mmCIF file of C-alpha atoms and ligand atoms in Angstrom:
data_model
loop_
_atom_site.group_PDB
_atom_site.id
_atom_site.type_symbol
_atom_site.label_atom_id
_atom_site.label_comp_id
_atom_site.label_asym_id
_atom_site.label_seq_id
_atom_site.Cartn_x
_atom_site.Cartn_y
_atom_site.Cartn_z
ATOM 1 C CA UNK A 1 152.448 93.847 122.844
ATOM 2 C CA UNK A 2 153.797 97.220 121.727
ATOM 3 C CA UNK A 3 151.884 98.906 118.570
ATOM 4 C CA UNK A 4 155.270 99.728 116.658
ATOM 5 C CA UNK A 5 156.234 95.926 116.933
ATOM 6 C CA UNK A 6 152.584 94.980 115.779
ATOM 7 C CA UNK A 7 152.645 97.250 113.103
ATOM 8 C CA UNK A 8 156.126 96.096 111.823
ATOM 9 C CA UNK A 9 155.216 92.565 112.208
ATOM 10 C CA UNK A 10 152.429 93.510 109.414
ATOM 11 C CA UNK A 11 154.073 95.871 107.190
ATOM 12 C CA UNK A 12 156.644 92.988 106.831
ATOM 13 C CA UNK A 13 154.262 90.414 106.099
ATOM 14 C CA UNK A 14 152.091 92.300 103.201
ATOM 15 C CA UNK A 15 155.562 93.073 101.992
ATOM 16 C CA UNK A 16 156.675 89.457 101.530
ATOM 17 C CA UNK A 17 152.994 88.752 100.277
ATOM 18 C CA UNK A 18 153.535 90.950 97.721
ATOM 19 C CA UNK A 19 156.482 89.925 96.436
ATOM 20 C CA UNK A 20 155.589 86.170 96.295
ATOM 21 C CA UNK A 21 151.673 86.879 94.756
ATOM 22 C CA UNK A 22 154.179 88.937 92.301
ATOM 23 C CA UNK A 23 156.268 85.973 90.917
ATOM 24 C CA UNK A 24 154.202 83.401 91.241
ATOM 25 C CA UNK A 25 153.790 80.990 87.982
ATOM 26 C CA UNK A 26 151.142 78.736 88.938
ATOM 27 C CA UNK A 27 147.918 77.933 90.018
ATOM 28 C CA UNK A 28 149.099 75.367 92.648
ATOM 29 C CA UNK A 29 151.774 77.839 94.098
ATOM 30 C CA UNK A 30 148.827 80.725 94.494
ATOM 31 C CA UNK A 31 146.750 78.368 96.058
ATOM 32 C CA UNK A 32 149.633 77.817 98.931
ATOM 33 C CA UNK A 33 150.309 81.330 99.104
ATOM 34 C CA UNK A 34 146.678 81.860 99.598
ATOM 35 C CA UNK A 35 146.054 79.107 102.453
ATOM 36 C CA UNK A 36 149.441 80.355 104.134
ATOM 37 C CA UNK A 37 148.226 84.349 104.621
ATOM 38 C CA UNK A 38 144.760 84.072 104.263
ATOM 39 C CA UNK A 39 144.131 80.442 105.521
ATOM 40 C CA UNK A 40 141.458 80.014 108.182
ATOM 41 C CA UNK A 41 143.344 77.910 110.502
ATOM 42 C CA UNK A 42 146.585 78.337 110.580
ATOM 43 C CA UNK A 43 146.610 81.755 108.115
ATOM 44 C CA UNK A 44 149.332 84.280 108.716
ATOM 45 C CA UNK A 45 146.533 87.170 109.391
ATOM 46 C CA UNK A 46 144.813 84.829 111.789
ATOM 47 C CA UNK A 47 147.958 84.624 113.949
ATOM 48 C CA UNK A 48 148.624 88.177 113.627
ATOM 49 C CA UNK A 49 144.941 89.114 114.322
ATOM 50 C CA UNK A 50 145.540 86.995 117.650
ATOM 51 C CA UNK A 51 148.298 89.399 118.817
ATOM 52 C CA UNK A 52 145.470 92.500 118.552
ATOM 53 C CA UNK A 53 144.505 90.669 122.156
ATOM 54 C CA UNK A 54 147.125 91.821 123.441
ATOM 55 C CA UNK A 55 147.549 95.454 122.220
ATOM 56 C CA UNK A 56 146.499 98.227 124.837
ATOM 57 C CA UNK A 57 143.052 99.861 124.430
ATOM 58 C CA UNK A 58 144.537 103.043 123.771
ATOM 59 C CA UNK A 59 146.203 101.893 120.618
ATOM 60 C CA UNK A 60 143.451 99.157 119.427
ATOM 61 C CA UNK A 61 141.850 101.301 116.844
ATOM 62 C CA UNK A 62 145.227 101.898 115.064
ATOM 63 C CA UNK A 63 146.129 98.450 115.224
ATOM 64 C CA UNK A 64 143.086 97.127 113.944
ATOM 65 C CA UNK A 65 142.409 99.915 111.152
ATOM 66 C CA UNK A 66 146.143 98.855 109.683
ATOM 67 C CA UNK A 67 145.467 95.015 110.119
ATOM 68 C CA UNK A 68 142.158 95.428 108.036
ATOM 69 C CA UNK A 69 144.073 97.650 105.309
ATOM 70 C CA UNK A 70 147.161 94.867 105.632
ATOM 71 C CA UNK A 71 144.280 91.912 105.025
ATOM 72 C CA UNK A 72 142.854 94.412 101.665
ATOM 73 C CA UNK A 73 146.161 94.283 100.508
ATOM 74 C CA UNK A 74 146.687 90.575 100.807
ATOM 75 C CA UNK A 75 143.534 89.838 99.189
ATOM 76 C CA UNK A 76 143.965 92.412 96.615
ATOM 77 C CA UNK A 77 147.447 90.642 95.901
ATOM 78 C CA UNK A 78 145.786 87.023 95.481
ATOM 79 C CA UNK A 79 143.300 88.136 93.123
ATOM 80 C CA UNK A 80 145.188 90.387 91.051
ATOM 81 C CA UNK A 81 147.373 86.702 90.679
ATOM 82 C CA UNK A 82 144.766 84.501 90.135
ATOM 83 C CA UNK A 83 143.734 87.208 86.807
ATOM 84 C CA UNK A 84 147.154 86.956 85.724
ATOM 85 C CA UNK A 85 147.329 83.217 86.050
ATOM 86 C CA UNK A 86 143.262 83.561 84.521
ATOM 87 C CA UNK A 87 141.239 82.822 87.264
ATOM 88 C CA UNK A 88 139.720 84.167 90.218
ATOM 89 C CA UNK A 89 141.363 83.233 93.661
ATOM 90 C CA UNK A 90 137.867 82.217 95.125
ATOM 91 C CA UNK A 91 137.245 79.656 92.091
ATOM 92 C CA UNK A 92 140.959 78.277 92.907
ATOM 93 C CA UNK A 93 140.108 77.334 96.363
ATOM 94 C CA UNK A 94 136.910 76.075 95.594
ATOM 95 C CA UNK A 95 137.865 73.263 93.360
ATOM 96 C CA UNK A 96 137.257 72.843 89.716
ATOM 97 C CA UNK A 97 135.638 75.645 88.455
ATOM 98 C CA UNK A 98 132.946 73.111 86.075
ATOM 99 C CA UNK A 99 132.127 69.632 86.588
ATOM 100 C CA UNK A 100 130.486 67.778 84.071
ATOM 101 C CA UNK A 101 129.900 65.141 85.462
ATOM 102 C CA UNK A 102 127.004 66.777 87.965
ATOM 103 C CA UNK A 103 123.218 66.573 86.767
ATOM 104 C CA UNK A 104 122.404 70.056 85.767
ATOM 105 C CA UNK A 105 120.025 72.419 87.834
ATOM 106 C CA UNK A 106 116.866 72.936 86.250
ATOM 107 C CA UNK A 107 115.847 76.699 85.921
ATOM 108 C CA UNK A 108 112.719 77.931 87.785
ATOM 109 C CA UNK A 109 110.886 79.386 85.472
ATOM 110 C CA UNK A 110 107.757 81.448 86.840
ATOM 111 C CA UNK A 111 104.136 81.167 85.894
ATOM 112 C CA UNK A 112 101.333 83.285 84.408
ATOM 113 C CA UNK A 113 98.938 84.501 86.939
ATOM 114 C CA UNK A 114 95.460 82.483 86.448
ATOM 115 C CA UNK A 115 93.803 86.199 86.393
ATOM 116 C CA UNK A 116 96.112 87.248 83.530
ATOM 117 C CA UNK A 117 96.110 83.925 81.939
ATOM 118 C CA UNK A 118 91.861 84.672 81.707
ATOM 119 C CA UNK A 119 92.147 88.193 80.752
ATOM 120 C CA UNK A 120 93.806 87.388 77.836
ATOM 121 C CA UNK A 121 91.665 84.246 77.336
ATOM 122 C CA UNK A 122 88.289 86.405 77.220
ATOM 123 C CA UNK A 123 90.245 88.880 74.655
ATOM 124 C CA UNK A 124 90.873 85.764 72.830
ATOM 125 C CA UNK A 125 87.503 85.052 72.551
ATOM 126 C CA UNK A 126 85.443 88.288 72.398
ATOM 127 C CA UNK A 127 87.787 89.355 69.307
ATOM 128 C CA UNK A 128 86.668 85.975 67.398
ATOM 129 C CA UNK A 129 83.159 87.352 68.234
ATOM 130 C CA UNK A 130 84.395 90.934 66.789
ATOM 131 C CA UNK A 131 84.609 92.901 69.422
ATOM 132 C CA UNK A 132 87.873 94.908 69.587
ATOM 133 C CA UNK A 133 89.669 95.827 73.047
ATOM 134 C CA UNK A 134 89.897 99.023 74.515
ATOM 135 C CA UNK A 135 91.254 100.550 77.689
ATOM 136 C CA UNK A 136 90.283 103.563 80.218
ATOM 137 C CA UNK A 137 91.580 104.532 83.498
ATOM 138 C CA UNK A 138 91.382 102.948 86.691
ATOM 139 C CA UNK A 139 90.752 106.574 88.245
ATOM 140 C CA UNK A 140 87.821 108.208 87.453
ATOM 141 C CA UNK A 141 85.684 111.319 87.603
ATOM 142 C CA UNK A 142 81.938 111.079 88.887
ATOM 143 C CA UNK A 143 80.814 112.163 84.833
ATOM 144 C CA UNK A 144 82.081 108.690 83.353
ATOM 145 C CA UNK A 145 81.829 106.719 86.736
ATOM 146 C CA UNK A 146 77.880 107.728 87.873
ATOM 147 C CA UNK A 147 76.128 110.804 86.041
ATOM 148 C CA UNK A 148 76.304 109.432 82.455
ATOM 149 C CA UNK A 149 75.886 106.242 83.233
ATOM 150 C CA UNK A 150 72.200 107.529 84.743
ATOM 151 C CA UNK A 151 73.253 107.474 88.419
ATOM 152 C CA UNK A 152 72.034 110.606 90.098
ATOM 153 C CA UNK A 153 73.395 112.474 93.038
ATOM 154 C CA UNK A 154 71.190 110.696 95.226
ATOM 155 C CA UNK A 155 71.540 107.161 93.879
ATOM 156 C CA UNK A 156 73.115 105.048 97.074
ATOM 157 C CA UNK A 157 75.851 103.664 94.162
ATOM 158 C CA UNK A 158 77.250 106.591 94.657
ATOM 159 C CA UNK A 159 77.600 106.705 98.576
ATOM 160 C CA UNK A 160 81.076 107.313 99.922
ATOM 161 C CA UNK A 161 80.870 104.210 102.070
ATOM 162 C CA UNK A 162 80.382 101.741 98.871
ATOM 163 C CA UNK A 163 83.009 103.779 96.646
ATOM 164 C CA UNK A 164 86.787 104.708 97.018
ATOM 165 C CA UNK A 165 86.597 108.473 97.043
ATOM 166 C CA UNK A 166 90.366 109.952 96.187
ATOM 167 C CA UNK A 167 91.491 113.015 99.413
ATOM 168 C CA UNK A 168 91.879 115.713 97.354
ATOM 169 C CA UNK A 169 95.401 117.694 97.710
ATOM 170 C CA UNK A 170 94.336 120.327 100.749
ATOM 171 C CA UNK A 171 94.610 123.581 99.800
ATOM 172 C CA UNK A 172 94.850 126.692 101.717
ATOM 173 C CA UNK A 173 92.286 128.499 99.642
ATOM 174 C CA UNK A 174 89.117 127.666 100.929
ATOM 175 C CA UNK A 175 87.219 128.138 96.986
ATOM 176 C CA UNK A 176 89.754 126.018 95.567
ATOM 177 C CA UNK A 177 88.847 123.419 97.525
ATOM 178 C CA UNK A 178 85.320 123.320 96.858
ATOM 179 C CA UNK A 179 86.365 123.742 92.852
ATOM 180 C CA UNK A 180 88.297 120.679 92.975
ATOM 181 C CA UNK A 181 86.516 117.896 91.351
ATOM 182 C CA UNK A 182 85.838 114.176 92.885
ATOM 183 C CA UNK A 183 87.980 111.636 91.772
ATOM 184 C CA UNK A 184 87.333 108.098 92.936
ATOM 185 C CA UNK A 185 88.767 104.367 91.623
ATOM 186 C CA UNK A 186 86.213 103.956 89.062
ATOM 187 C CA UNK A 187 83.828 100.675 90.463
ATOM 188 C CA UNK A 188 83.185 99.207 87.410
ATOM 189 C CA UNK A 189 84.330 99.159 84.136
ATOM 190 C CA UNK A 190 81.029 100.472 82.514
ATOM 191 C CA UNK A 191 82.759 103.799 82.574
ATOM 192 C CA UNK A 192 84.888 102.582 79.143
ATOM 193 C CA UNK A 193 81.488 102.666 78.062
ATOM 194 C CA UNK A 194 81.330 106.335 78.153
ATOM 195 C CA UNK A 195 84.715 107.281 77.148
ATOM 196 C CA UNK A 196 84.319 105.356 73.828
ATOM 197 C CA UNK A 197 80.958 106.214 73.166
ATOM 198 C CA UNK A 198 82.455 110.158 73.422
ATOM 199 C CA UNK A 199 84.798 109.444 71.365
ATOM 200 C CA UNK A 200 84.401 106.391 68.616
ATOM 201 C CA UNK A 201 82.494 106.735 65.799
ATOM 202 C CA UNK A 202 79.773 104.169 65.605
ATOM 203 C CA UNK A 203 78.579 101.693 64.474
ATOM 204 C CA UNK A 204 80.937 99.907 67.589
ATOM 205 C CA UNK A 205 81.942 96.676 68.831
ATOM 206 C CA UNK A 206 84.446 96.669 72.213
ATOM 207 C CA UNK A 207 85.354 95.310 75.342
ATOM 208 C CA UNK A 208 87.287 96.722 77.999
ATOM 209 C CA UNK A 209 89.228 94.460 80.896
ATOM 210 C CA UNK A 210 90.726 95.748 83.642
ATOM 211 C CA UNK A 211 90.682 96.476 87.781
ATOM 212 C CA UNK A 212 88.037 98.015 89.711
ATOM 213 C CA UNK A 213 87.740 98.880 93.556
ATOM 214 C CA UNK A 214 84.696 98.475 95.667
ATOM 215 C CA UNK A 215 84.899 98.313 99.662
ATOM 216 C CA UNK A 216 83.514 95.095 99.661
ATOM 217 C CA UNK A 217 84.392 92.861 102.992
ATOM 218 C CA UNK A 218 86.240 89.862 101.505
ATOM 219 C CA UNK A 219 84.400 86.586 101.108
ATOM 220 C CA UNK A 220 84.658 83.561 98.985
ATOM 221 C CA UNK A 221 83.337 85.306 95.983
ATOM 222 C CA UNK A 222 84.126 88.802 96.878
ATOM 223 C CA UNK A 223 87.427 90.696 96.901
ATOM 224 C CA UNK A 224 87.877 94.674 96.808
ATOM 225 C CA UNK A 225 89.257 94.877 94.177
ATOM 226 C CA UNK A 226 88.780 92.792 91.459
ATOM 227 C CA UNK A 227 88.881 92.482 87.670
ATOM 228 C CA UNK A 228 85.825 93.184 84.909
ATOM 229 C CA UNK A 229 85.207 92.580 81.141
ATOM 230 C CA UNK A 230 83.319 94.882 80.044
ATOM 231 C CA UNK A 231 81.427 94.653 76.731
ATOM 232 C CA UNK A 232 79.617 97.040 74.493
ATOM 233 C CA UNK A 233 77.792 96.814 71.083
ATOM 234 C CA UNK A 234 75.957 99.448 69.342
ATOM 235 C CA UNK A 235 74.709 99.786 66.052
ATOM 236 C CA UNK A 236 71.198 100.507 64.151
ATOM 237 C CA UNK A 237 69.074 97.223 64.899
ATOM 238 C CA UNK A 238 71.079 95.279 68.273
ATOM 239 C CA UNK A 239 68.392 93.518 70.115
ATOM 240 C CA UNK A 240 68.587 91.485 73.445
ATOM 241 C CA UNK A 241 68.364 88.410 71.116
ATOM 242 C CA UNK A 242 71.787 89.074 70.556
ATOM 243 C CA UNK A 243 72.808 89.757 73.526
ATOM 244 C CA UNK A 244 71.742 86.609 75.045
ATOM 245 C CA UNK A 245 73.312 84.796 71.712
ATOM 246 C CA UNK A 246 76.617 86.140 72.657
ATOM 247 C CA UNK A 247 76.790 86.165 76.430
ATOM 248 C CA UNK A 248 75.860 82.066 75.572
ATOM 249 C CA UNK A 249 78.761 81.880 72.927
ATOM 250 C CA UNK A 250 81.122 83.407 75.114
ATOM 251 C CA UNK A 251 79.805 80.874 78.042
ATOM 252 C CA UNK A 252 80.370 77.827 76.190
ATOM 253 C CA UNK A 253 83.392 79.086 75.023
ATOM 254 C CA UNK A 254 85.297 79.428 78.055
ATOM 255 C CA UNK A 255 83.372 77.846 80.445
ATOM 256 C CA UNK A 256 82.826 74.455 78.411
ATOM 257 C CA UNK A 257 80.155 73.161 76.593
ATOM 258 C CA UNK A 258 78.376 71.717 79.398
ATOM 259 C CA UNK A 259 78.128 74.978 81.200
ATOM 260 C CA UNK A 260 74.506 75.760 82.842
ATOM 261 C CA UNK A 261 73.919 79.256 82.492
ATOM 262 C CA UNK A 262 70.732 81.601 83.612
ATOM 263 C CA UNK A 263 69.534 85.253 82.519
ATOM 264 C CA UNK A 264 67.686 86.626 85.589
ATOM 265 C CA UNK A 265 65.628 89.671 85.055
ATOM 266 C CA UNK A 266 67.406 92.597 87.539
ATOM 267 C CA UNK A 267 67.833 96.780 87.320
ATOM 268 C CA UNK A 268 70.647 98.450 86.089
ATOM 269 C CA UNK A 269 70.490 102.261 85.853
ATOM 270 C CA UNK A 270 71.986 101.939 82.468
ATOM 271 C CA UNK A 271 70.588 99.119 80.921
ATOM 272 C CA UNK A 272 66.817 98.784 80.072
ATOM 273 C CA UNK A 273 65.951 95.712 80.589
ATOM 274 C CA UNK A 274 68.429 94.530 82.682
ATOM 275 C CA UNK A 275 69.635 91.271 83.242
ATOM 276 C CA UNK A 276 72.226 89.609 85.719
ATOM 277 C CA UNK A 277 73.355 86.190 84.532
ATOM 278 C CA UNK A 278 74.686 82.837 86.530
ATOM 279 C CA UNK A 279 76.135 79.892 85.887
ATOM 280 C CA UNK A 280 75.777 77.121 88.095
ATOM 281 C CA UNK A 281 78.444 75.633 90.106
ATOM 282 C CA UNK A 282 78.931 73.306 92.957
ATOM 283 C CA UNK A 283 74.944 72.894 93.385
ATOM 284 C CA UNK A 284 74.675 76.768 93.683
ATOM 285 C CA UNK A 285 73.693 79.393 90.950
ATOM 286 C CA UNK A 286 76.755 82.019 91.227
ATOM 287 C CA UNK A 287 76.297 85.844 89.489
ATOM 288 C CA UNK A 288 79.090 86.539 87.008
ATOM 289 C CA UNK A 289 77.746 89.588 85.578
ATOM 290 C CA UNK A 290 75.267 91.838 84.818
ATOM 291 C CA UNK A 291 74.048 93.210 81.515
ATOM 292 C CA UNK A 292 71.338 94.894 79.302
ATOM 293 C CA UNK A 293 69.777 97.485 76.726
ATOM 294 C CA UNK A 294 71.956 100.727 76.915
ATOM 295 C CA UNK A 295 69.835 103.101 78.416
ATOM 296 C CA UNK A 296 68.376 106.038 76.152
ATOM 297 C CA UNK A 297 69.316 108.312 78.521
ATOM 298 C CA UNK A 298 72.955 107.333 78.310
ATOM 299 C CA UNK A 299 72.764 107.667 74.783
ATOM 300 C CA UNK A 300 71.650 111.036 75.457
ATOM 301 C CA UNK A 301 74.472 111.548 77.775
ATOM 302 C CA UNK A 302 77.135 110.893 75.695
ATOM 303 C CA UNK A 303 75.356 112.735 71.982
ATOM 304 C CA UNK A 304 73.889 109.410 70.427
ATOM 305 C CA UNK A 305 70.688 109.792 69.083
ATOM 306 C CA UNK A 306 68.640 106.652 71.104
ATOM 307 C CA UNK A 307 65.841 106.564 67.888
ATOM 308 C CA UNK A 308 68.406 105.656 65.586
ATOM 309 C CA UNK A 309 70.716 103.322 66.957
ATOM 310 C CA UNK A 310 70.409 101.360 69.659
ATOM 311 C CA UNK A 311 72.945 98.226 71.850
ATOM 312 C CA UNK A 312 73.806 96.166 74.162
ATOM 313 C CA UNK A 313 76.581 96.360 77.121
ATOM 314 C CA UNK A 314 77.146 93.791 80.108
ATOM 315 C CA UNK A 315 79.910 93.839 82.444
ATOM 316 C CA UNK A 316 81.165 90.242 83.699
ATOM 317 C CA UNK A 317 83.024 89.236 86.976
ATOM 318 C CA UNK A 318 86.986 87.806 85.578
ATOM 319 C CA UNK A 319 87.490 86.350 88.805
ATOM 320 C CA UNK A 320 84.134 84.177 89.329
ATOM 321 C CA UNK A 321 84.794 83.465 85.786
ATOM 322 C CA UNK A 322 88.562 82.109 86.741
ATOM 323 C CA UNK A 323 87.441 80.234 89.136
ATOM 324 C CA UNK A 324 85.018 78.266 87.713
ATOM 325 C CA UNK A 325 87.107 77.596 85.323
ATOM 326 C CA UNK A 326 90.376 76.535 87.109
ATOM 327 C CA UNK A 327 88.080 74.921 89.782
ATOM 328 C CA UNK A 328 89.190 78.021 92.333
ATOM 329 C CA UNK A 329 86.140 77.780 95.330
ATOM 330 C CA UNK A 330 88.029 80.979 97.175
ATOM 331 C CA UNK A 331 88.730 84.083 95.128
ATOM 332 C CA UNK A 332 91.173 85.429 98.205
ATOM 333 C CA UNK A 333 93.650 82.570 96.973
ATOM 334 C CA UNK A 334 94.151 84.414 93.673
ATOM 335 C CA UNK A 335 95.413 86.780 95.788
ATOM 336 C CA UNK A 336 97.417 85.661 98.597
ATOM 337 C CA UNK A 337 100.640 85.667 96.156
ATOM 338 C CA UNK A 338 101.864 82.107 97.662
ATOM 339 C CA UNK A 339 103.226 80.769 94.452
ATOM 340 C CA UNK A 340 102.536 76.951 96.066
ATOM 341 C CA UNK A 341 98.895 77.723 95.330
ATOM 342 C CA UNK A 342 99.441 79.721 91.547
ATOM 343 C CA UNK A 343 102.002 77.452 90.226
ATOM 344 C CA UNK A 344 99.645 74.581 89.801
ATOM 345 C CA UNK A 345 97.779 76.492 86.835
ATOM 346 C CA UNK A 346 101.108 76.646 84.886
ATOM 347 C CA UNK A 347 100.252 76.805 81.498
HETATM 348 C C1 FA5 B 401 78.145 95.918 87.409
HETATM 349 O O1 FA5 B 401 79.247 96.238 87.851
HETATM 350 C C2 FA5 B 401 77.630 96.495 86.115
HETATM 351 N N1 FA5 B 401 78.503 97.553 85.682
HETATM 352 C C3 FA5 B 401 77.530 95.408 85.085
HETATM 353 C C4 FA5 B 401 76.810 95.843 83.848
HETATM 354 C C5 FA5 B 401 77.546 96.330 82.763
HETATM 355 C C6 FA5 B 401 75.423 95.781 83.781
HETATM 356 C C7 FA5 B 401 76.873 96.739 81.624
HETATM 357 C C8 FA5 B 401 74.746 96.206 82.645
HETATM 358 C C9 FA5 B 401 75.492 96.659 81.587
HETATM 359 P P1 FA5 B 401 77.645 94.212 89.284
HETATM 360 O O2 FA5 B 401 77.813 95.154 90.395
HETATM 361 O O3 FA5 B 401 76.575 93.197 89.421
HETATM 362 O O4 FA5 B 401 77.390 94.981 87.936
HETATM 363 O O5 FA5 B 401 79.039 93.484 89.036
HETATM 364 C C10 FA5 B 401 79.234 92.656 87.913
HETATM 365 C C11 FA5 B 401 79.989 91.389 88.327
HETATM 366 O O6 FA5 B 401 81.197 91.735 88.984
HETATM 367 C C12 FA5 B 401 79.255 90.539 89.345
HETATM 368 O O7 FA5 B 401 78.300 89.740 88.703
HETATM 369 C C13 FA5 B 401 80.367 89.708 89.911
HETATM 370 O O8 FA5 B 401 80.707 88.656 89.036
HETATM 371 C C14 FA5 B 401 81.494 90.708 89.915
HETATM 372 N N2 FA5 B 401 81.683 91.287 91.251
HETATM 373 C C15 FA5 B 401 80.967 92.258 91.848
HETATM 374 N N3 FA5 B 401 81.467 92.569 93.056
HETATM 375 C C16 FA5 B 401 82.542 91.770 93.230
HETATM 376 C C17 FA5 B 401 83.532 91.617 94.264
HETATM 377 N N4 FA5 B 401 83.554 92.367 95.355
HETATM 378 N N5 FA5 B 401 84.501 90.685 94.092
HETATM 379 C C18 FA5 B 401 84.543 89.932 92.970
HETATM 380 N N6 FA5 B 401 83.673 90.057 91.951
HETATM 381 C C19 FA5 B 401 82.681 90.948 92.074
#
């Protein structure tokens, strides 16, 4: 087929499409219109786009760059008809637009994640127990992460191979490089305790929640990175009595009254005495934190006089804690993101 006779043969019909999508007065008559040019089967453009078989190759990209801009125009026809008749063409063909009579779809809605669902639990408690929340950042320098906490240079917490050192941005100047200072995603959250103790007045009551990063290979119980609640009270008389008292309240609290829990005696270079505490679970005693005496020589650290006042801090796993509570026996499902496995702890 010749391309002038092919392109007459569709000038003529978006012409006559015009005119008709133009005048027509009703839904019905738009919906013919519509299944005579644009109709699948048996569609005016369908039979026309048959004839492009039969163009020469030479002239194919002509023909079929008009057809498309013919098949615009058509469409643009039907729907600038179906406004005027107030509708949309598509809605026309595909039946009544609403039918009541259909059960209705229920919406999805999503659920809160069972780690975020105990963060704010644990704030829920600790602030009936009066301790007020407080935040620091998830990168840290070695000051707040290791050297006022009483972790010296040499102190294997601080190896590269158990910490997530930041690369430094390279620079060309060789004593620039050695100026720049460490930064690493802080590996617990005992480094809030430093930043408030700089900068709160005392006597003080917080806890801080949030993410920190260890290169720990993933187990049941361990993840890399993983959530802590810190705590931290100091004022002129706090004693370990106290400490126990609360880490017990807090316990029975969220964990239930029938909760088992242990203090073992352990080393923290911040604490003095140190504790690390369990509950028991499943026939097996499982750590969920660690705690103590703060450390004179942190209170030295930070400008605190250690004769006058003295506290408590402890630093508590979220995620063993979530999962004894929603009955979770692998943390790597709190973190696979199938929403099969969250959505049963809907709230
Ligand atoms: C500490 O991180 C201390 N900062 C806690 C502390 C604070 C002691 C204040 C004294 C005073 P530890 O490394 O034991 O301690 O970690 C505390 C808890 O974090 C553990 O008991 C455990 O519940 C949790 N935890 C540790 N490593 C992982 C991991 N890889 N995945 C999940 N949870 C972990």
């Amino acid at each position: 087929m010749a391309l002038d006779q092919f392109l007459t043969a569709l000038d003529s019909m978006l012409g006559e499409a015009r005119a008709c999508l133009e005048t027509v007065d009703s839904a019905e008559a738009l919906e013919q219109l519509r299944v005579k040019y644009t109709g699948a089967k048996n569609g005016e453009l369908k039979s026309i786009q048959k004839m492009l078989a039969g163009i020469e190759v030479k002239d194919k990209p002509a023909a079929g760059k008009r057809f498309n801009e013919v098949r615009d125009g058509i469409e643009g026809a039907l729907e600038q008809a179906a406004q005027r008749l107030g509708g949309s063409s598509q809605q026309e063909s595909a039946g009544p637009a609403f039918d009541p009579t259909l059960p209705g779809l229920r919406p999805r809605l999503g659920t809160i994640h069972p780690i975020t669902q105990s963060l704010e639990h644990l704030k829920e408690i600790m602030g009936r127990l009066g301790f007020n929340v407080t935040e620091g950042p998830e990168i840290e320098d070695p000051w707040h992460n290791f050297v006022a906490l009483n972790i010296p240079e040499d102190h294997p917490a601080r190896d590269p191979l158990d910490n997530f050192y930041l690369a430094t941005a390279k620079s060309s100047d060789p004593a620039a490089q050695t100026t720049q200072p460490a930064r690493l995603l802080r590996s617990q959250t005992s480094t809030v305790q430093i930043r408030v103790m700089e900068t709160q007045s005392l006597p003080l009551r917080i806890i801080s929640l949030g993410r920190v990063y260890r290169p720990d290979a993933p187990d049941a119980t361990h993840f890399p990175m993983f959530h802590q609640m810190e705590g931290l009270w100091v004022d002129r008389n706090v004693t370990m009595a106290q400490l126990k008292s609360v880490l017990r309240l807090f316990a029975t609290s969220y964990l239930g009254g029938d909760v088992n829990i242990r203090f073992r005696p352990s080393f923290f270079p911040f604490t003095e005495p140190s504790v690390e505490v369990d509950y028991w679970w499943n026939g097996q005693w499982i750590e969920f934190g660690g705690a103590g005496m703060v450390d004179p020589n942190v209170f030295q650290a930070v400008g605190i006089d250690p004769e006058v006042w003295s506290g408590f801090a402890f630093g508590l796993g979220v995620e063993r804690l979530c999962m004894r509570r929603f009955g979770i026996t692998d943390i790597r499902d709190l973190y696979r993101s199938d929403v099969r496995f969250l959505r049963q702890f809907a709230t």
